[in-house]
CSV table of C-alpha atoms in Angstrom, one decimal:
chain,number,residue,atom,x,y,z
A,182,UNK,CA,222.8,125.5,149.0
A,183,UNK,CA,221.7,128.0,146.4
A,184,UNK,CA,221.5,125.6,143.9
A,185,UNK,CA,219.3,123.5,145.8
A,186,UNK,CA,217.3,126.4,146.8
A,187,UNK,CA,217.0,127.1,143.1
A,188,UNK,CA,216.7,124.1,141.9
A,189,UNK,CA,213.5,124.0,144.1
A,190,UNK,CA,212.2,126.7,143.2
A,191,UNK,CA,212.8,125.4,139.1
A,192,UNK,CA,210.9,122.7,140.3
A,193,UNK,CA,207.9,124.5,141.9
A,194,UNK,CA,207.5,127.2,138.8
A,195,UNK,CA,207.8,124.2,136.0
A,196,UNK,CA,204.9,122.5,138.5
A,197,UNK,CA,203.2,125.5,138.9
A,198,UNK,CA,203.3,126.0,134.9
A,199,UNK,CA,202.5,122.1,134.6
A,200,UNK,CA,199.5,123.1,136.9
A,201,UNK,CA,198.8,125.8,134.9
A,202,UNK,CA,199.1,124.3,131.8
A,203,UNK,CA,196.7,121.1,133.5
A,204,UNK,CA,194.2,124.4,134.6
A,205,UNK,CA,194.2,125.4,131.0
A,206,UNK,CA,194.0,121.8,129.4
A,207,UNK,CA,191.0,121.5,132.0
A,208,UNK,CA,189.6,124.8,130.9
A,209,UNK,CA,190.1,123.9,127.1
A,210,UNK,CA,188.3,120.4,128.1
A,211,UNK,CA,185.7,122.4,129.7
A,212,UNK,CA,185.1,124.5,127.3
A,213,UNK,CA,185.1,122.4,124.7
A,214,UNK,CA,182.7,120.1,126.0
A,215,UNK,CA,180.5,123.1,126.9
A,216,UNK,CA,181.2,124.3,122.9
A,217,UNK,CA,180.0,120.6,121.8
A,218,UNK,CA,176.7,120.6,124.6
A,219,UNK,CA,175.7,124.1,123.1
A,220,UNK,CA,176.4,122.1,119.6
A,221,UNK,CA,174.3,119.4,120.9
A,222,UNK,CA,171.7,121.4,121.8
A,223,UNK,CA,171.5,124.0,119.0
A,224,UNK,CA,170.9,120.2,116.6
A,225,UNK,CA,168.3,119.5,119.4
A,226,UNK,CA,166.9,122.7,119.6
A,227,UNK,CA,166.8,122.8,115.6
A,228,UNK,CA,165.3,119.1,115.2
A,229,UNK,CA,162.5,120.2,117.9
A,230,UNK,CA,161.7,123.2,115.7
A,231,UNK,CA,162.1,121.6,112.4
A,232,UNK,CA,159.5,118.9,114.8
A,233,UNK,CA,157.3,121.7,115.3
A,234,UNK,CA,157.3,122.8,112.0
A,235,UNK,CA,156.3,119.5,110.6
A,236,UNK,CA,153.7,119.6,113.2
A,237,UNK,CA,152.5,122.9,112.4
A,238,UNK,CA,152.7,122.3,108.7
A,239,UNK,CA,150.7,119.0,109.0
A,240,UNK,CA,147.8,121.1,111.5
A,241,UNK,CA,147.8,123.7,108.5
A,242,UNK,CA,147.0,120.4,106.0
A,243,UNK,CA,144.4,119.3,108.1
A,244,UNK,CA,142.4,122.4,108.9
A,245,UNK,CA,142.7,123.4,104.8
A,246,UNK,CA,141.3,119.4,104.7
A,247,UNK,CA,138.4,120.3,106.7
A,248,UNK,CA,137.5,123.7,105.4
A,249,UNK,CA,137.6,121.6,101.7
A,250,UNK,CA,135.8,119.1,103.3
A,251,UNK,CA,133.3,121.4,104.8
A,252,UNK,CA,133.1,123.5,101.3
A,253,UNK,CA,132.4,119.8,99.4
A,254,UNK,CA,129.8,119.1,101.9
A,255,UNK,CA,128.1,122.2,101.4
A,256,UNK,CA,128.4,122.1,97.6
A,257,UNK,CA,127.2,119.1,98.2
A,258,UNK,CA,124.3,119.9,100.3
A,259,UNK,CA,123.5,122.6,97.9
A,260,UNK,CA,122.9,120.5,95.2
A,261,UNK,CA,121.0,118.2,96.8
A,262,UNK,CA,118.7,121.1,97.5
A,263,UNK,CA,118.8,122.1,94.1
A,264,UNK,CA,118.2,118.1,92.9
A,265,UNK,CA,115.6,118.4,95.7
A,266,UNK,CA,113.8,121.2,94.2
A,267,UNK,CA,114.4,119.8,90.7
A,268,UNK,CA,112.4,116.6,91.5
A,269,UNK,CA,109.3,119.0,93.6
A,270,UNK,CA,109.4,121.2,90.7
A,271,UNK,CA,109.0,118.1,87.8
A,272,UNK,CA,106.5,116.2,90.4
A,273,UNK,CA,104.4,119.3,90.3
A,274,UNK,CA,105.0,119.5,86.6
A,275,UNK,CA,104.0,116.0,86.3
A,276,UNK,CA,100.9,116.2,88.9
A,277,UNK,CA,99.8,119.9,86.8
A,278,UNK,CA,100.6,117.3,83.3
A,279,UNK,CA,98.2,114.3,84.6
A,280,UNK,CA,96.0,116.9,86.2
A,281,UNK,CA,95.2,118.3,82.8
A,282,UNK,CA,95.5,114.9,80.9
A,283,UNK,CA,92.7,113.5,83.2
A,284,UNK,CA,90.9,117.3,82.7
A,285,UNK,CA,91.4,116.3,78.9
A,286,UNK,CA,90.4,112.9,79.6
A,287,UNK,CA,87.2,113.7,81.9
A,288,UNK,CA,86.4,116.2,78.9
A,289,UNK,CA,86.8,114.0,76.1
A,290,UNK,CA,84.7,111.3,78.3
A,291,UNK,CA,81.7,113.6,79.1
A,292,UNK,CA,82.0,114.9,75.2
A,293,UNK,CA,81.9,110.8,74.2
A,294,UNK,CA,79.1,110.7,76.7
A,295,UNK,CA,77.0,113.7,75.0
A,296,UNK,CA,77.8,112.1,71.7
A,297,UNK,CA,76.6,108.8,73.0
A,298,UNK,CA,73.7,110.6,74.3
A,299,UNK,CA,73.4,112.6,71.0
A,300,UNK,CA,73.8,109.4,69.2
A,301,UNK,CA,71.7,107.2,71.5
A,302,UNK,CA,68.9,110.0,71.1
A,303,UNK,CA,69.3,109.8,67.3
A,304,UNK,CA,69.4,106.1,67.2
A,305,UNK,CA,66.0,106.3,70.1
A,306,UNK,CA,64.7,108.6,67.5
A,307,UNK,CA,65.2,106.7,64.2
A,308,UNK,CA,64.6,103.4,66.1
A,309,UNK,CA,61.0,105.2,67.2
A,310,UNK,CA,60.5,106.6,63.8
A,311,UNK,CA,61.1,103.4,62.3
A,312,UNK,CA,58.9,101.6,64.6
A,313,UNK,CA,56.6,104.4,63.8
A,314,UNK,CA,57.1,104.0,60.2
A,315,UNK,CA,56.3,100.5,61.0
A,316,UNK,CA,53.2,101.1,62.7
A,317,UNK,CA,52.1,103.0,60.1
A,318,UNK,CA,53.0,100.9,57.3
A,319,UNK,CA,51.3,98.0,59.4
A,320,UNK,CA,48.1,100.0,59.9
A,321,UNK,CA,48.3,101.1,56.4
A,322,UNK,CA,48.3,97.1,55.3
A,323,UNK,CA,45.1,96.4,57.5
A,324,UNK,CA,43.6,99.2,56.7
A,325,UNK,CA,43.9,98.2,52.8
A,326,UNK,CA,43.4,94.4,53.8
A,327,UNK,CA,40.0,96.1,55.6
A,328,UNK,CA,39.1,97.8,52.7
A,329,UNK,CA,40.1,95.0,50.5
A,330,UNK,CA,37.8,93.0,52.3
A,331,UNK,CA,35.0,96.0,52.8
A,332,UNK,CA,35.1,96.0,49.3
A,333,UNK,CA,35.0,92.4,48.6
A,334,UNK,CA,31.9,92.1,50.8
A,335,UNK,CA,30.3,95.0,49.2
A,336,UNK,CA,31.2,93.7,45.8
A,337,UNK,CA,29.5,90.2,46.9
A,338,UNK,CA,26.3,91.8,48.1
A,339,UNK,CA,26.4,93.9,45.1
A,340,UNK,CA,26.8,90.6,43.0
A,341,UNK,CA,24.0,88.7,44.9
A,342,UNK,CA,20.4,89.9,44.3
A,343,UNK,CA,19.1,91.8,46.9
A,344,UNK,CA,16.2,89.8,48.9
A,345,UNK,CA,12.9,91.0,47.8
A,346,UNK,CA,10.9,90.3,50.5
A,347,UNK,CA,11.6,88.3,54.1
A,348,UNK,CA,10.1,84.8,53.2
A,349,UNK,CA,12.0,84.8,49.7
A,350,UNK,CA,15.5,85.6,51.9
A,351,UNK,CA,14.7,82.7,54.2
A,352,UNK,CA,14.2,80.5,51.4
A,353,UNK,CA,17.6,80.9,50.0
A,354,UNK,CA,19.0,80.7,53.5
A,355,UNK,CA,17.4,77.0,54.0
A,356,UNK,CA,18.3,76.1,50.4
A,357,UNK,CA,21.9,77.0,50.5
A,358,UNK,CA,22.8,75.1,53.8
């Protein structure tokens, strides 16, 4: 009866380490699988910050793309100014330029037309003087051709006898027509 009693109690401790031995293999289980779901999410945990770095790394790109793009567009805007106040400055050079050209111009016309006046007064005068000369040359010839023929008459009733008396003058006024 011992034996049995034994044997039973052989049989509960080798089930009662069996059970223990199914606790630990549990436990082992459990723990492993709790070992490999920290594992997990360490990877996770490590791909969602290696995400966020990429993330914050690519915001970093863009922002140092805008403030280049916002430094281009004010270089940019800055030179258009100074392009801007290039072209004022050369229009105002150029209107200052024509300005004086047409000054120049205006000058040299009014000096032309007190040259032409100058010259048109000359040529009045020595077109007047000439006509004068003319004149006088003209009055000159009649004045000879008047003497020529003064003279001429004179030298004719030089040449013809004087009448000596009325009746005698008549006479050779009947005879000679």
């Amino acid at each position: 009866h011992r034996d049995k009693k034994r044997d039973k109690e052989k049989v509960k401790e080798k089930e009662k380490a069996k059970e223990k031995e199914r606790d630990q293999d549990k436990e082992r289980e459990i723990n492993w699988d709790k070992e490999k779901e920290r594992e997990r999410d360490k990877e996770r945990n490590r791909d969602k910050d290696k995400e966020k770095d990429q993330e914050r790394e690519k915001e970093r790109h863009k922002d140092r793309e805008r403030v280049r793009d916002k430094d281009r567009d004010r270089d940019r805007d800055k030179d258009r100014e100074k392009n801007k106040e290039k072209e004022k400055e050369k229009d105002r050079e150029e209107v200052d330029q024509n300005k004086e050209k047409d000054d120049l111009t205006k000058e040299g016309e009014k000096d032309r037309e007190k040259i032409k006046d100058k010259e048109g007064d000359k040529d009045r005068r020595e077109k007047e003087d000439k006509e004068k000369e003319k004149d006088e040359k003209k009055e000159k010839k009649e004045q000879e051709r008047e003497k020529e023929g003064d003279d001429k008459k004179k030298k004719e009733k030089r040449s013809r006898t004087p009448p000596r008396s009325y009746s005698s003058s008549r006479r050779s006024r009947s005879s000679s027509r």
